[in-house]
Short mmCIF file of C-alpha atoms in Angstrom, two decimals:
data_model
loop_
_atom_site.label_atom_id
_atom_site.label_comp_id
_atom_site.label_asym_id
_atom_site.label_seq_id
_atom_site.Cartn_x
_atom_site.Cartn_y
_atom_site.Cartn_z
CA MET L 15 11.26 -37.35 -20.19
CA ALA L 16 9.04 -36.04 -17.38
CA PHE L 17 8.49 -32.29 -17.07
CA LEU L 18 9.44 -32.34 -13.37
CA ASP L 19 11.78 -35.19 -12.52
CA ILE L 20 12.94 -35.63 -8.92
CA VAL L 21 15.49 -38.43 -8.86
CA GLY L 22 16.64 -40.10 -5.64
CA CYS L 23 16.67 -36.91 -3.58
CA THR L 24 17.93 -37.03 -0.01
CA LEU L 25 18.29 -34.06 2.33
CA ARG L 26 20.21 -34.28 5.59
CA PHE L 27 20.53 -31.74 8.37
CA GLY L 28 23.45 -33.11 10.36
CA GLY L 29 22.26 -36.45 11.71
CA LEU L 30 18.64 -35.83 10.70
CA THR L 31 17.41 -37.12 7.34
CA ALA L 32 14.44 -34.95 6.36
CA VAL L 33 13.88 -36.51 2.92
CA LYS L 34 15.20 -39.93 1.95
CA ASP L 35 15.72 -41.22 -1.60
CA PHE L 36 12.60 -39.46 -2.86
CA SER L 37 11.69 -39.70 -6.54
CA LEU L 38 8.75 -38.19 -8.39
CA ALA L 39 8.04 -37.72 -12.09
CA ILE L 40 5.30 -35.32 -13.19
CA GLU L 41 4.16 -34.90 -16.78
CA PRO L 42 3.21 -31.53 -18.31
CA GLY L 43 -0.26 -30.41 -17.26
CA GLU L 44 -0.69 -32.88 -14.41
CA LEU L 45 -2.29 -31.91 -11.10
CA VAL L 46 -0.59 -34.01 -8.43
CA GLY L 47 -1.08 -34.08 -4.67
CA LEU L 48 1.60 -34.62 -2.04
CA ILE L 49 0.18 -35.73 1.30
CA GLY L 50 1.35 -37.24 4.56
CA PRO L 51 1.23 -36.78 8.33
CA ASN L 52 2.71 -33.69 9.99
CA GLY L 53 6.50 -33.75 9.77
CA ALA L 54 6.54 -36.17 6.84
CA GLY L 55 8.76 -33.89 4.74
CA LYS L 56 6.22 -32.40 2.33
CA THR L 57 7.23 -28.75 2.62
CA THR L 58 10.89 -29.84 2.58
CA VAL L 59 10.26 -31.30 -0.89
CA PHE L 60 8.87 -27.93 -1.98
CA ASN L 61 11.94 -26.23 -0.52
CA LEU L 62 14.16 -28.56 -2.54
CA ILE L 63 12.30 -27.86 -5.78
CA SER L 64 12.28 -24.08 -5.26
CA GLY L 65 15.95 -23.88 -4.25
CA VAL L 66 15.62 -23.06 -0.56
CA TYR L 67 17.62 -26.24 0.08
CA GLU L 68 20.09 -28.09 -2.10
CA PRO L 69 19.74 -31.88 -2.07
CA SER L 70 22.45 -33.82 -0.24
CA GLU L 71 22.04 -36.50 -2.89
CA GLY L 72 20.06 -36.86 -6.09
CA ASP L 73 18.85 -34.34 -8.66
CA ILE L 74 15.81 -32.26 -9.58
CA ARG L 75 15.20 -31.50 -13.26
CA LEU L 76 12.66 -29.22 -14.85
CA GLY L 77 12.26 -29.76 -18.57
CA GLY L 78 15.54 -31.64 -18.54
CA LYS L 79 17.49 -28.84 -16.79
CA SER L 80 18.93 -29.50 -13.33
CA LEU L 81 17.69 -27.15 -10.59
CA ALA L 82 20.00 -28.51 -7.88
CA GLY L 83 22.20 -25.77 -6.47
CA LEU L 84 20.48 -22.91 -8.29
CA ARG L 85 19.31 -19.85 -6.39
CA PRO L 86 15.54 -19.54 -5.78
CA SER L 87 15.42 -16.42 -7.98
CA ARG L 88 16.98 -18.35 -10.87
CA ILE L 89 14.58 -21.26 -10.39
CA ASN L 90 11.67 -18.82 -10.44
CA ARG L 91 12.91 -17.40 -13.75
CA LEU L 92 13.01 -20.93 -15.12
CA GLY L 93 9.29 -21.26 -14.42
CA VAL L 94 8.72 -22.41 -10.83
CA ALA L 95 6.42 -20.42 -8.52
CA ARG L 96 5.04 -21.31 -5.12
CA THR L 97 2.77 -20.29 -2.30
CA PHE L 98 3.47 -20.95 1.35
CA GLN L 99 1.82 -22.80 4.21
CA ASN L 100 1.85 -19.52 6.17
CA ILE L 101 0.77 -16.67 3.92
CA ARG L 102 3.73 -14.48 2.97
CA LEU L 103 2.25 -11.38 1.43
CA PHE L 104 3.65 -7.88 1.92
CA PRO L 105 0.91 -6.86 4.37
CA GLN L 106 1.64 -3.13 4.36
CA LEU L 107 1.64 -2.87 0.56
CA THR L 108 -1.55 -2.56 -1.43
CA VAL L 109 -3.17 -5.54 -3.08
CA LEU L 110 -2.09 -4.16 -6.46
CA ASP L 111 1.52 -3.60 -5.41
CA ASN L 112 1.77 -7.17 -4.09
CA VAL L 113 1.11 -8.39 -7.62
CA ARG L 114 3.09 -5.64 -9.37
CA VAL L 115 6.26 -6.54 -7.48
CA ALA L 116 6.11 -10.10 -8.84
CA PHE L 117 6.57 -8.84 -12.40
CA HIS L 118 10.11 -7.58 -11.72
CA THR L 119 11.68 -10.73 -13.20
CA GLN L 120 10.16 -9.87 -16.58
CA LEU L 121 11.26 -6.23 -16.79
CA ARG L 122 14.07 -5.09 -19.07
CA THR L 123 14.54 -1.47 -18.06
CA ASN L 124 17.22 -0.70 -15.46
CA LEU L 125 17.54 1.53 -12.40
CA LEU L 126 19.02 4.43 -14.37
CA GLU L 127 16.08 4.42 -16.78
CA ALA L 128 13.71 4.41 -13.81
CA VAL L 129 15.49 7.36 -12.16
CA LEU L 130 15.44 9.30 -15.45
CA ASP L 131 11.79 8.39 -15.98
CA ASP L 132 12.70 7.07 -19.42
CA PRO L 133 9.79 6.44 -21.85
CA ALA L 134 10.72 2.74 -21.98
CA TYR L 135 10.43 2.59 -18.18
CA ARG L 136 7.05 4.34 -18.21
CA SER L 137 5.82 1.96 -20.90
CA GLU L 138 6.86 -1.08 -18.87
CA GLU L 139 5.26 0.29 -15.73
CA ALA L 140 1.98 0.83 -17.59
CA TRP L 141 2.16 -2.73 -18.93
CA VAL L 142 2.82 -4.13 -15.43
CA GLU L 143 -0.12 -2.26 -13.94
CA GLY L 144 -2.45 -3.48 -16.66
CA GLU L 145 -1.32 -7.08 -16.31
CA ALA L 146 -1.57 -6.93 -12.50
CA ILE L 147 -5.10 -5.55 -12.62
CA ALA L 148 -6.08 -8.26 -15.11
CA LEU L 149 -4.84 -10.92 -12.71
CA LEU L 150 -6.67 -9.34 -9.79
CA ARG L 151 -9.85 -9.29 -11.86
CA ILE L 152 -9.51 -13.02 -12.53
CA PHE L 153 -9.35 -13.66 -8.79
CA GLY L 154 -12.13 -11.24 -7.89
CA LEU L 155 -9.77 -8.83 -6.17
CA ASP L 156 -9.66 -5.88 -8.58
CA GLU L 157 -12.04 -3.75 -6.50
CA ALA L 158 -9.71 -4.21 -3.50
CA ARG L 159 -6.59 -3.18 -5.43
CA GLY L 160 -5.99 -0.09 -3.28
CA GLU L 161 -6.45 -1.81 0.08
CA ARG L 162 -3.59 -3.03 2.25
CA ALA L 163 -3.02 -6.73 1.63
CA GLY L 164 -2.94 -7.44 5.36
CA SER L 165 -6.47 -6.09 5.78
CA LEU L 166 -8.05 -8.64 3.43
CA PRO L 167 -10.08 -11.56 4.79
CA TYR L 168 -8.08 -14.77 5.05
CA GLY L 169 -9.55 -16.44 1.98
CA GLU L 170 -8.87 -13.39 -0.17
CA GLN L 171 -5.27 -13.29 1.06
CA ARG L 172 -4.89 -16.87 -0.15
CA ARG L 173 -6.25 -15.90 -3.56
CA LEU L 174 -3.92 -12.90 -3.69
CA GLU L 175 -0.93 -15.11 -2.93
CA ILE L 176 -1.83 -17.38 -5.85
CA ALA L 177 -2.33 -14.36 -8.13
CA ARG L 178 1.10 -13.04 -7.15
CA ALA L 179 2.68 -16.42 -7.91
CA LEU L 180 1.04 -16.44 -11.34
CA ALA L 181 2.45 -12.98 -12.08
CA THR L 182 5.89 -14.58 -12.46
CA ARG L 183 4.52 -16.56 -15.45
CA PRO L 184 5.33 -20.03 -14.07
CA ARG L 185 5.16 -23.36 -15.82
CA LEU L 186 5.13 -25.26 -12.51
CA LEU L 187 2.98 -24.02 -9.61
CA LEU L 188 3.61 -25.35 -6.09
CA LEU L 189 0.70 -24.84 -3.69
CA ASP L 190 1.51 -25.43 -0.02
CA GLU L 191 -1.72 -26.07 1.92
CA PRO L 192 -3.84 -23.55 -0.01
CA ALA L 193 -7.02 -24.57 1.87
CA ALA L 194 -5.55 -23.98 5.35
CA GLY L 195 -7.88 -21.84 7.45
CA MET L 196 -10.68 -21.82 4.90
CA ASN L 197 -14.32 -22.60 5.61
CA PRO L 198 -16.19 -25.24 3.56
CA GLN L 199 -17.55 -22.72 1.04
CA GLU L 200 -14.10 -21.20 0.52
CA LYS L 201 -12.62 -24.68 0.04
CA GLY L 202 -15.15 -25.47 -2.65
CA GLU L 203 -14.35 -22.22 -4.44
CA LEU L 204 -10.63 -22.94 -4.09
CA MET L 205 -10.99 -26.34 -5.73
CA GLU L 206 -12.78 -24.83 -8.72
CA MET L 207 -10.17 -22.07 -8.92
CA ILE L 208 -7.23 -24.51 -8.94
CA ARG L 209 -8.84 -26.54 -11.72
CA TRP L 210 -9.53 -23.39 -13.73
CA VAL L 211 -6.06 -21.90 -13.17
CA ARG L 212 -4.39 -25.13 -14.28
CA GLU L 213 -6.36 -25.13 -17.55
CA HIS L 214 -6.36 -21.37 -18.23
CA PHE L 215 -2.64 -20.86 -17.62
CA ALA L 216 -1.54 -24.27 -18.99
CA LEU L 217 0.21 -25.12 -15.73
CA THR L 218 1.59 -28.21 -14.09
CA VAL L 219 0.51 -28.17 -10.43
CA LEU L 220 1.88 -29.91 -7.35
CA VAL L 221 -0.18 -29.34 -4.22
CA ILE L 222 0.37 -30.14 -0.54
CA GLU L 223 -2.87 -30.30 1.40
CA HIS L 224 -4.03 -31.72 4.73
CA ASP L 225 -7.70 -31.47 3.81
CA MET L 226 -8.33 -34.85 2.24
CA GLY L 227 -11.62 -33.75 0.70
CA VAL L 228 -9.76 -31.08 -1.24
CA VAL L 229 -6.77 -33.14 -2.34
CA MET L 230 -8.85 -36.19 -3.25
CA GLY L 231 -11.32 -33.98 -5.08
CA ILE L 232 -8.91 -32.18 -7.42
CA CYS L 233 -5.82 -34.36 -7.88
CA GLU L 234 -5.46 -36.93 -10.62
CA ARG L 235 -2.57 -38.61 -8.85
CA ILE L 236 -1.35 -38.56 -5.24
CA VAL L 237 2.00 -39.34 -3.63
CA VAL L 238 2.17 -40.10 0.09
CA LEU L 239 5.18 -39.23 2.25
CA ASP L 240 5.94 -40.63 5.68
CA TYR L 241 9.17 -39.99 7.60
CA GLY L 242 10.75 -38.42 4.53
CA HIS L 243 10.19 -41.15 1.97
CA ALA L 244 7.36 -42.10 -0.37
CA ILE L 245 5.20 -44.96 0.87
CA ALA L 246 2.51 -44.93 -1.83
CA ALA L 247 1.52 -43.36 -5.12
CA GLY L 248 -1.57 -43.72 -7.27
CA THR L 249 -5.03 -42.40 -8.08
CA PRO L 250 -7.23 -41.04 -5.26
CA ALA L 251 -9.18 -44.32 -5.27
CA GLU L 252 -5.99 -46.35 -4.90
CA ILE L 253 -4.54 -44.12 -2.20
CA ARG L 254 -7.61 -44.13 0.04
CA ARG L 255 -7.54 -47.94 0.13
CA ASP L 256 -3.78 -48.43 0.51
CA PRO L 257 -2.96 -50.18 3.82
CA LYS L 258 0.33 -48.26 4.22
CA VAL L 259 -1.50 -44.95 3.85
CA ILE L 260 -4.18 -45.96 6.33
CA ALA L 261 -1.49 -47.00 8.82
CA ALA L 262 0.35 -43.69 8.36
CA TYR L 263 -2.82 -41.83 9.30
CA LEU L 264 -3.01 -43.33 12.80
CA GLY L 265 -4.35 -46.69 11.72
CA GLU L 266 -7.59 -45.49 10.21
CA GLU L 267 -8.84 -43.70 7.14
CA ALA L 268 -8.32 -39.97 7.47
CA PRO L 269 -11.61 -38.16 8.12
CA GLY L 270 -13.35 -36.60 5.17
CA LEU L 271 -12.05 -38.90 2.43
CA PRO L 272 -14.67 -38.83 -0.33
CA GLU L 273 -15.97 -41.96 -1.94
CA ASP L 274 -15.45 -40.54 -5.44
CA ASP L 275 -12.87 -42.38 -7.52
CA GLY L 276 -12.09 -39.53 -9.87
CA PRO L 277 -10.66 -36.05 -9.71
CA GLY L 278 -14.03 -34.41 -10.19
CA GLY L 279 -14.57 -34.66 -6.45
CA PRO L 280 -17.42 -33.48 -4.32
#
């Protein structure tokens, strides 16, 4: 049984079919890319997995448990975390507090214990701060812990968003266009970071990305969406030569596709 198993999912908004009979099976530890032209339904798939939408038809299972119809908070507790195409940090909070807040799903003390400043509450708060700082250190953000998140450079905000997602202790990490707005150096650093995070945290990763150099460079397998349904799936080498994929990208190979056949990338 696949770790993430999307089976025949369809999502309709009135007369509009956003995703049509979409299926995807991902094994534990895989790093898979989801690509396609603008409006193909990629982020909608993420919204289905994370519980923003409930499928009109089909099912989504994580480790054999159905996620369909569950609240996003419940799905997060089951091990699914995500980032967003448009960064959604708490810009007025500090860098540290953006990560601290993500630990709330793991806390056991209650509001009364917090109000009474119970020793158990103080112990948990100390643990959260230590864990949050450790995550920030991994992403090179520990020296900025006291700064407002909204004041960080764009690339650092992206890293902070990933750190916050990891604070929920996910098993499945969904990255929605993590390279958006990054310069070439930042993209190279991002690719190395995604590889390292996958290995270090023993994660399964599904990534949406428009930058073909990034997605072809890090993903072991790629699925291509067009008009809400999958038109191709395979290794980066297979995808870059697939006639249906080439046709979906305006009749020619998308710019920046590397010649490498493997996930090592440029």
